[in-house]
PDB file of C-alpha atoms in Angstrom:
ATOM      1  CA  MET A   1     -25.303  27.191  -4.214  1.00  0.00           C
ATOM      2  CA  ILE A   2     -25.005  23.441  -4.893  1.00  0.00           C
ATOM      3  CA  ASN A   3     -26.666  22.002  -7.967  1.00  0.00           C
ATOM      4  CA  HIS A   4     -28.224  18.528  -8.047  1.00  0.00           C
ATOM      5  CA  ILE A   5     -25.177  16.892  -9.684  1.00  0.00           C
ATOM      6  CA  GLU A   6     -22.811  18.204  -7.015  1.00  0.00           C
ATOM      7  CA  LYS A   7     -25.245  17.128  -4.296  1.00  0.00           C
ATOM      8  CA  SER A   8     -25.457  13.567  -5.620  1.00  0.00           C
ATOM      9  CA  TYR A   9     -21.656  13.433  -5.857  1.00  0.00           C
ATOM     10  CA  ILE A  10     -21.362  14.582  -2.235  1.00  0.00           C
ATOM     11  CA  ASP A  11     -23.942  11.968  -1.201  1.00  0.00           C
ATOM     12  CA  VAL A  12     -21.926   9.241  -2.915  1.00  0.00           C
ATOM     13  CA  LEU A  13     -18.743  10.324  -1.141  1.00  0.00           C
ATOM     14  CA  THR A  14     -20.300  10.536   2.308  1.00  0.00           C
ATOM     15  CA  ASN A  15     -22.286   7.306   2.033  1.00  0.00           C
ATOM     16  CA  ARG A  16     -19.466   5.053   0.878  1.00  0.00           C
ATOM     17  CA  GLU A  17     -20.163   1.448   1.682  1.00  0.00           C
ATOM     18  CA  ARG A  18     -17.603   0.187   4.202  1.00  0.00           C
ATOM     19  CA  VAL A  19     -16.992  -3.508   4.593  1.00  0.00           C
ATOM     20  CA  SER A  20     -15.996  -5.841   7.414  1.00  0.00           C
ATOM     21  CA  PHE A  21     -15.508  -8.856   5.154  1.00  0.00           C
ATOM     22  CA  LEU A  22     -14.114  -9.403   1.664  1.00  0.00           C
ATOM     23  CA  ARG A  23     -15.110 -12.066  -0.843  1.00  0.00           C
ATOM     24  CA  VAL A  24     -11.991 -13.636  -2.313  1.00  0.00           C
ATOM     25  CA  ASN A  25     -11.515 -16.409  -4.828  1.00  0.00           C
ATOM     26  CA  ASP A  26      -9.098 -19.155  -3.828  1.00  0.00           C
ATOM     27  CA  THR A  27      -8.046 -21.443  -6.682  1.00  0.00           C
ATOM     28  CA  LYS A  28      -8.287 -24.543  -4.469  1.00  0.00           C
ATOM     29  CA  LEU A  29     -11.176 -23.655  -2.161  1.00  0.00           C
ATOM     30  CA  GLY A  30     -13.303 -21.421  -4.386  1.00  0.00           C
ATOM     31  CA  TRP A  31     -14.992 -18.240  -3.160  1.00  0.00           C
ATOM     32  CA  GLN A  32     -14.494 -17.432   0.524  1.00  0.00           C
ATOM     33  CA  THR A  33     -15.569 -14.638   2.837  1.00  0.00           C
ATOM     34  CA  ARG A  34     -12.660 -13.387   4.958  1.00  0.00           C
ATOM     35  CA  SER A  35     -12.557 -10.791   7.716  1.00  0.00           C
ATOM     36  CA  ILE A  36     -10.644  -7.585   7.007  1.00  0.00           C
ATOM     37  CA  LYS A  37      -9.094  -7.936  10.479  1.00  0.00           C
ATOM     38  CA  ASP A  38      -6.940 -10.720   9.007  1.00  0.00           C
ATOM     39  CA  LEU A  39      -5.849  -8.615   6.022  1.00  0.00           C
ATOM     40  CA  VAL A  40      -2.230  -7.478   6.413  1.00  0.00           C
ATOM     41  CA  LEU A  41      -1.670  -5.503   3.224  1.00  0.00           C
ATOM     42  CA  ILE A  42      -2.758  -5.001  -0.358  1.00  0.00           C
ATOM     43  CA  LYS A  43      -0.253  -4.430  -3.157  1.00  0.00           C
ATOM     44  CA  GLY A  44      -1.398  -3.175  -6.529  1.00  0.00           C
ATOM     45  CA  VAL A  45       0.112  -4.426  -9.774  1.00  0.00           C
ATOM     46  CA  ARG A  46      -1.220  -3.140 -13.128  1.00  0.00           C
ATOM     47  CA  GLY A  47      -4.936  -3.177 -12.384  1.00  0.00           C
ATOM     48  CA  TYR A  48      -4.742  -6.235 -10.131  1.00  0.00           C
ATOM     49  CA  SER A  49      -4.237  -6.482  -6.387  1.00  0.00           C
ATOM     50  CA  TRP A  50      -2.380  -8.959  -4.217  1.00  0.00           C
ATOM     51  CA  LEU A  51      -4.077  -9.443  -0.856  1.00  0.00           C
ATOM     52  CA  GLN A  52      -1.780 -10.742   1.879  1.00  0.00           C
ATOM     53  CA  TRP A  53      -3.413 -12.339   4.927  1.00  0.00           C
ATOM     54  CA  ALA A  54      -2.211 -12.867   8.512  1.00  0.00           C
ATOM     55  CA  ASP A  55      -1.926 -16.636   7.972  1.00  0.00           C
ATOM     56  CA  GLY A  56       0.643 -15.995   5.209  1.00  0.00           C
ATOM     57  CA  SER A  57      -1.634 -16.764   2.269  1.00  0.00           C
ATOM     58  CA  ARG A  58      -1.826 -14.449  -0.738  1.00  0.00           C
ATOM     59  CA  GLN A  59      -4.528 -14.004  -3.331  1.00  0.00           C
ATOM     60  CA  MET A  60      -4.655 -12.046  -6.558  1.00  0.00           C
ATOM     61  CA  MET A  61      -7.865 -10.153  -7.269  1.00  0.00           C
ATOM     62  CA  ALA A  62      -8.940  -8.305 -10.419  1.00  0.00           C
ATOM     63  CA  TYR A  63      -9.584  -5.028  -8.596  1.00  0.00           C
ATOM     64  CA  THR A  64      -7.445  -1.906  -8.394  1.00  0.00           C
ATOM     65  CA  ILE A  65      -6.046  -0.345  -5.237  1.00  0.00           C
ATOM     66  CA  LYS A  66      -8.579   2.472  -5.631  1.00  0.00           C
ATOM     67  CA  TYR A  67     -11.420  -0.057  -5.293  1.00  0.00           C
ATOM     68  CA  TYR A  68     -10.081  -1.188  -1.911  1.00  0.00           C
ATOM     69  CA  VAL A  69      -9.374   2.370  -0.719  1.00  0.00           C
ATOM     70  CA  ASN A  70     -13.059   3.130  -1.224  1.00  0.00           C
ATOM     71  CA  LYS A  71     -14.229  -0.082   0.479  1.00  0.00           C
ATOM     72  CA  LEU A  72     -11.929  -0.414   3.490  1.00  0.00           C
ATOM     73  CA  PRO A  73     -12.442   1.712   6.624  1.00  0.00           C
ATOM     74  CA  ASP A  74      -9.970   4.585   7.029  1.00  0.00           C
ATOM     75  CA  SER A  75      -9.753   3.819  10.734  1.00  0.00           C
ATOM     76  CA  ASP A  76      -8.152   0.413  10.020  1.00  0.00           C
ATOM     77  CA  PHE A  77      -6.228   0.865   6.764  1.00  0.00           C
ATOM     78  CA  ILE A  78      -3.824   3.460   5.446  1.00  0.00           C
ATOM     79  CA  ARG A  79      -2.389   3.938   1.963  1.00  0.00           C
ATOM     80  CA  VAL A  80       1.363   4.288   2.376  1.00  0.00           C
ATOM     81  CA  HIS A  81       2.308   4.270  -1.283  1.00  0.00           C
ATOM     82  CA  GLN A  82       0.717   4.529  -4.702  1.00  0.00           C
ATOM     83  CA  ASN A  83       0.591   0.754  -4.866  1.00  0.00           C
ATOM     84  CA  CYS A  84       0.230  -0.335  -1.230  1.00  0.00           C
ATOM     85  CA  ILE A  85      -2.366  -0.247   1.564  1.00  0.00           C
ATOM     86  CA  VAL A  86      -1.500  -1.583   5.034  1.00  0.00           C
ATOM     87  CA  ASN A  87      -3.518  -2.520   8.094  1.00  0.00           C
ATOM     88  CA  ARG A  88      -2.904   0.181  10.736  1.00  0.00           C
ATOM     89  CA  ASN A  89      -3.409  -2.331  13.537  1.00  0.00           C
ATOM     90  CA  LEU A  90      -0.491  -4.431  12.298  1.00  0.00           C
ATOM     91  CA  ILE A  91       2.082  -1.623  12.105  1.00  0.00           C
ATOM     92  CA  GLN A  92       4.840  -2.432  14.551  1.00  0.00           C
ATOM     93  CA  LYS A  93       7.277   0.393  13.926  1.00  0.00           C
ATOM     94  CA  ILE A  94       8.103   3.333  11.667  1.00  0.00           C
ATOM     95  CA  LEU A  95      11.705   3.341  10.493  1.00  0.00           C
ATOM     96  CA  ILE A  96      13.502   6.354   9.070  1.00  0.00           C
ATOM     97  CA  THR A  97      16.623   5.402   7.147  1.00  0.00           C
ATOM     98  CA  HIS A  98      18.904   7.056   4.608  1.00  0.00           C
ATOM     99  CA  ARG A  99      16.648   5.524   1.922  1.00  0.00           C
ATOM    100  CA  GLY A 100      13.528   7.143   3.373  1.00  0.00           C
ATOM    101  CA  PRO A 101      10.729   6.156   5.752  1.00  0.00           C
ATOM    102  CA  PHE A 102       9.492   2.570   6.089  1.00  0.00           C
ATOM    103  CA  VAL A 103       6.714   0.839   7.981  1.00  0.00           C
ATOM    104  CA  ARG A 104       7.573  -2.462   9.676  1.00  0.00           C
ATOM    105  CA  LEU A 105       4.599  -4.765  10.085  1.00  0.00           C
ATOM    106  CA  THR A 106       4.145  -7.405  12.780  1.00  0.00           C
ATOM    107  CA  ASN A 107       4.894 -10.156  10.239  1.00  0.00           C
ATOM    108  CA  GLY A 108       8.325  -8.594   9.545  1.00  0.00           C
ATOM    109  CA  ASP A 109       7.538  -7.018   6.160  1.00  0.00           C
ATOM    110  CA  GLU A 110       8.988  -3.561   5.567  1.00  0.00           C
ATOM    111  CA  ILE A 111       6.983  -1.299   3.269  1.00  0.00           C
ATOM    112  CA  VAL A 112       8.327   1.955   1.815  1.00  0.00           C
ATOM    113  CA  ILE A 113       6.314   5.086   2.624  1.00  0.00           C
ATOM    114  CA  SER A 114       6.170   7.510  -0.287  1.00  0.00           C
ATOM    115  CA  ARG A 115       7.623  10.986   0.211  1.00  0.00           C
ATOM    116  CA  ARG A 116       4.306  12.583  -0.742  1.00  0.00           C
ATOM    117  CA  ARG A 117       2.337  10.645   1.858  1.00  0.00           C
ATOM    118  CA  TRP A 118       4.943  10.736   4.632  1.00  0.00           C
ATOM    119  CA  MET A 119       3.704  13.850   6.493  1.00  0.00           C
ATOM    120  CA  VAL A 120       0.055  12.746   6.397  1.00  0.00           C
ATOM    121  CA  ILE A 121       0.901   9.219   7.531  1.00  0.00           C
ATOM    122  CA  LYS A 122       3.154  10.499  10.308  1.00  0.00           C
ATOM    123  CA  ARG A 123       0.409  12.810  11.577  1.00  0.00           C
ATOM    124  CA  ASP A 124      -2.279  10.099  11.375  1.00  0.00           C
ATOM    125  CA  LEU A 125      -0.214   7.434  13.121  1.00  0.00           C
ATOM    126  CA  LEU A 126       0.907   9.789  15.896  1.00  0.00           C
ATOM    127  CA  LYS A 127      -2.700  10.865  16.429  1.00  0.00           C
ATOM    128  CA  GLN A 128      -3.752   7.211  16.593  1.00  0.00           C
ATOM    129  CA  SER A 129      -1.232   6.218  19.284  1.00  0.00           C
TER     130      SER A 129
END
């Protein structure tokens, strides 16, 4: 039997608001709305996040990685490490080296995949292709 608190928690989890655009603050241009299709990766650093875009620009935002995990669609983004989310559509190759697994993105960046997430990521990416 589910009580009303558990039910409201389940409702919150199943009705998460997914976004197609993000509002970002550029120091020169001010607030902009950018499509998540152009978002390459997000790196978390001590409660802040660096957003890296396809055009090479980067922006720091005062949100945690967890905030973006809850906002971005699972079908387009995957968390490969405690501090990194990447765009699935921009993954070029998975590399397995003596140092562990990496993801190579279309822009040439190589991102380490954590050992804990490796099996889940491998399964998800193989299912996707």
